[in-house]
Amino acid sequence: MSRLSSKAGLLRDLGKKALVTYIVAGDPDQSVTVPLMHKLVAAGVDVIELGVPFSDPEAEGPVIQRAHERALRAGTSLLDVMQLVAEFRNLDQATPVVLMGYLNPIEKMGYENFAQQASKCGIDGTIIVNLPPEEAADLSCYLEQHDIESVYLLAPTTTPERAAGISSRSRGFVYYVSLKGTTGAGSLNTAEVSGKVRAMKKIVKMPLYVGFGIKNGVTAAAVAHESDGVVVGSAIVDYMAFHENNIGELETSVVTLVQEIRSALDALVA
Amino acid sequence: MSDRYSGVNEKQPLLPDERGHFGIYGGKFVSETLMAALDDLENEYSRLKVDENFLATLNSDLEHYVGRASPLYHAQRLTEAAGGAQIWLKREDLNHTGAHKINNCIGQAILAKHMGKPRIIAETGAGQHGVAAATVAARFGLSCCVYMGSEDIERQSHNVYRMKLLGAEVVPVTSGSKTLKDALNEAMRDWVTNIDDTHYIIGTVAGPHPYPMIVRDFQAVIGREAKQQFASRQGGLPDAVVACVGGGSNAMGIFYPFLDDQDVRLVGVEAGGSGIASGQHAAPLTAGEVGVLHGNRTYLMQDKNGLIAETHSISAGLDYPGVGPEHAWLKDIKRAEYVAVTDQEALAAFRQLNLLEGILPALESSHALAYAMQLAASLPVEQHIIVNLSGRGDKDVPTMAKIDGISIG
Ligand SMILES: Cc1ncc(COP(=O)(O)O)c(C=O)c1O
């Protein structure tokens, strides 16, 4: 079993809420990424989602779009992202790392080649935003051969029948997108999300983590009441833009936010 | 009742398959939030395309509002200048709003009405699709928001103002390369956010299934008319049909009814920009690779890392790095051929059509004209070529004046 599934299973057995954080690899440049990943883990992050920068990130809001643009300006390719993970693995063999991105760079690299290299670099899973399970058969075949898990998304618009099919193909966890919109969108109606998550949990047997719109300890706790974990993205990436030229401050701000969310999640189950 | 839109055409190969594939191309590569909306759209469309009321409304508007059928014009002076096969022009430039784009917009606006969606959104490059979308929004009492790259807004300011006169909101897109592909990204983001009350009218035969199929079906009126008009004027079938290819909707529309007529050559003309060798072009079928963008698998222009490449064309409407998946399929099975024409060649054809026939073509359509004249020169006078004159060139007058160093205020 891969690091991702074991970690998600372990957290569930312990009754702990999972904290997943998203940053774009190479944002604002590649020297920042690996040290920041270690800081995230030290601050209490369970799973790292590493965004692969793409020229046309169609599901992202402005904050994460800008992050993709910064990372691309710094010349970050899919291969570079995988090498950053390999570098991270020199010091951390425990924390699951999941790549999140769009299909085209992987198509260009070739499915089999991607699966081989990703596995060699210590990548545990993929979330491919524009690859619904219906189109994923070829790629998942190679990923499975190399023990890389595919995480799929559920949305507020997903019908119960689809949700059952998707969750049966998802590995590690299922990612529930809390709102209709792009990443970083507006404010979350936590009561509505909780209702939806409760309904989804009747269908989804594996750990269900909720992302989109979680900004701080309060929203994280509200959402994690019903879910098994949360994914925090734009709130962290926002700091990348703000402290682009001061990496020390960047790390301090990110760590403070992550610690706040960690405590809020831990308080829920204490 | 007219047979302009009979819905199903039993003679055509049944593509796409039920999951939207044309061979390995097409499909639905979108985020999960959009899957339900695409399913709804597909179900609604399958129901309506055989619904008598829907077809009656559509055909009535095509006739009385768009002004169909558009003429098929035998361009004799152009033919003489080319020195070979007879050149016929399918005059989509004479449609209301000045391009083929309205054929699709009328159909999709009626769809939106039936689905109870009071708001439509669109992406636009040259502004022709934006104008057509804004027009049908006014016609059907829908609110309309058009996404347009900030670079294109500058190139096509005339159309931007037209859209505003029609009551549409025009949103400049400043991300990425600030052109058509980025406008499409932004429209998808809007759609995902406002999915409950909004229908997205994609302007070409690209995007996720069922869009390539729906847009093709609505544009196929061009080919059905052309085929019938040619048969009654000249008899038989033309030897070749030529159309420009941006996303591919005017080409797919005129090709589709001829797909089973194997003796009719189908030629799609892409934007060769400064020349294929220069890399500055927008010709994915001629010089691209297979990849996934904007919801479908197709040929596209990308760099070695799979990032979408920036494109170049003198005509904003062809300045797109992808192409509709059915064209990718037709290329692979060799049912259609695809060539590229440079900016310079298109400009020369643009001038010739003005001088020889008194017709001001869109720069997009001028690409098809340029190739058709070359092709005509290589064929005997007894042969016949139909060119899809997809739009008129009023919107391009400022660009031309600038090239000629003339200030027209
Ligand atoms: C007049 C005209 N022709 C052609 C095109 C290209 O689109 P398509 O390839 O979908 O016909 C456009 C797009 O804006 C256009 O305005």
Coordinates of N, CA and C and ligand atoms in Angstrom, one line a residue, chain B residues 98-101 126-129 203-205 244-251 317-318 362 364-365 390-392 395, ligand 1:
Chain B
G98 N -22.9 39.3 -40.1 CA -21.7 39.3 -41.0 C -20.8 38.1 -40.9
A99 N -21.2 37.0 -40.4 CA -20.4 35.8 -40.4 C -21.3 34.6 -40.1
H100 N -20.6 33.4 -40.3 CA -21.4 32.2 -40.0 C -21.7 31.9 -38.5
K101 N -21.0 32.7 -37.6 CA -21.2 32.4 -36.2 C -22.6 32.4 -35.7
A126 N -12.0 37.3 -32.7 CA -12.2 38.4 -33.7 C -13.3 39.3 -33.2
G127 N -14.2 38.8 -32.4 CA -15.3 39.5 -31.9 C -16.6 39.1 -32.7
Q128 N -16.4 38.3 -33.8 CA -17.6 37.9 -34.5 C -18.5 37.0 -33.7
H129 N -17.9 36.0 -33.0 CA -18.8 35.2 -32.2 C -19.4 35.9 -31.0
G203 N -18.1 29.1 -29.3 CA -18.2 29.6 -30.7 C -17.7 28.8 -31.8
T204 N -17.1 27.6 -31.4 CA -16.6 26.8 -32.5 C -16.7 25.3 -32.1
V205 N -16.3 24.4 -33.0 CA -16.5 23.0 -32.8 C -15.5 22.4 -31.9
C244 N -11.6 28.1 -44.2 CA -10.6 28.4 -43.2 C -10.9 27.6 -41.9
V245 N -9.8 27.4 -41.2 CA -10.0 26.6 -39.9 C -9.3 27.4 -38.8
G246 N -10.1 27.9 -37.9 CA -9.6 28.5 -36.6 C -9.9 27.4 -35.6
G247 N -11.0 27.4 -35.0 CA -11.5 26.2 -34.2 C -12.1 25.2 -35.1
G248 N -12.6 25.7 -36.3 CA -13.1 24.7 -37.3 C -14.6 24.7 -37.5
S249 N -15.3 25.7 -37.0 CA -16.8 25.6 -37.2 C -17.3 25.8 -38.6
N250 N -16.8 26.9 -39.2 CA -17.3 27.1 -40.6 C -16.9 26.0 -41.5
A251 N -15.7 25.5 -41.3 CA -15.2 24.3 -42.1 C -16.0 23.1 -41.9
G317 N -9.5 35.7 -35.5 CA -10.4 34.6 -35.4 C -9.7 33.2 -35.7
L318 N -8.5 33.3 -36.2 CA -7.8 32.0 -36.4 C -6.7 31.8 -35.4
A362 N -13.7 38.8 -44.7 CA -12.9 38.8 -43.4 C -11.5 38.2 -43.6
E364 N -10.0 36.1 -41.9 CA -10.1 34.7 -41.7 C -10.5 34.0 -43.0
S365 N -11.5 34.4 -43.6 CA -12.0 33.8 -44.9 C -11.0 34.0 -46.0
S390 N -16.6 32.8 -45.0 CA -17.2 32.7 -43.6 C -17.7 34.0 -43.0
G391 N -17.1 35.1 -43.5 CA -17.5 36.4 -42.9 C -17.0 37.6 -43.7
R392 N -17.6 38.8 -43.4 CA -17.2 40.0 -44.1 C -16.2 40.7 -43.3
K395 N -14.9 44.5 -40.0 CA -14.1 44.5 -38.7 C -12.6 44.6 -39.0
Ligands
LIG1 C1 -15.3 35.3 -40.3 C2 -14.7 34.2 -39.5 N1 -14.3 33.1 -40.1 C3 -13.7 32.1 -39.4 C4 -13.5 32.1 -38.1 C5 -12.8 31.0 -37.4 O1 -13.6 30.2 -36.6 P1 -14.1 28.7 -37.1 O2 -12.8 28.0 -37.5 O3 -14.7 28.1 -36.0 O4 -15.0 28.9 -38.3 C6 -13.9 33.3 -37.4 C7 -13.7 33.4 -35.9 O5 -13.8 34.4 -35.3 C8 -14.5 34.3 -38.1 O6 -14.9 35.4 -37.5

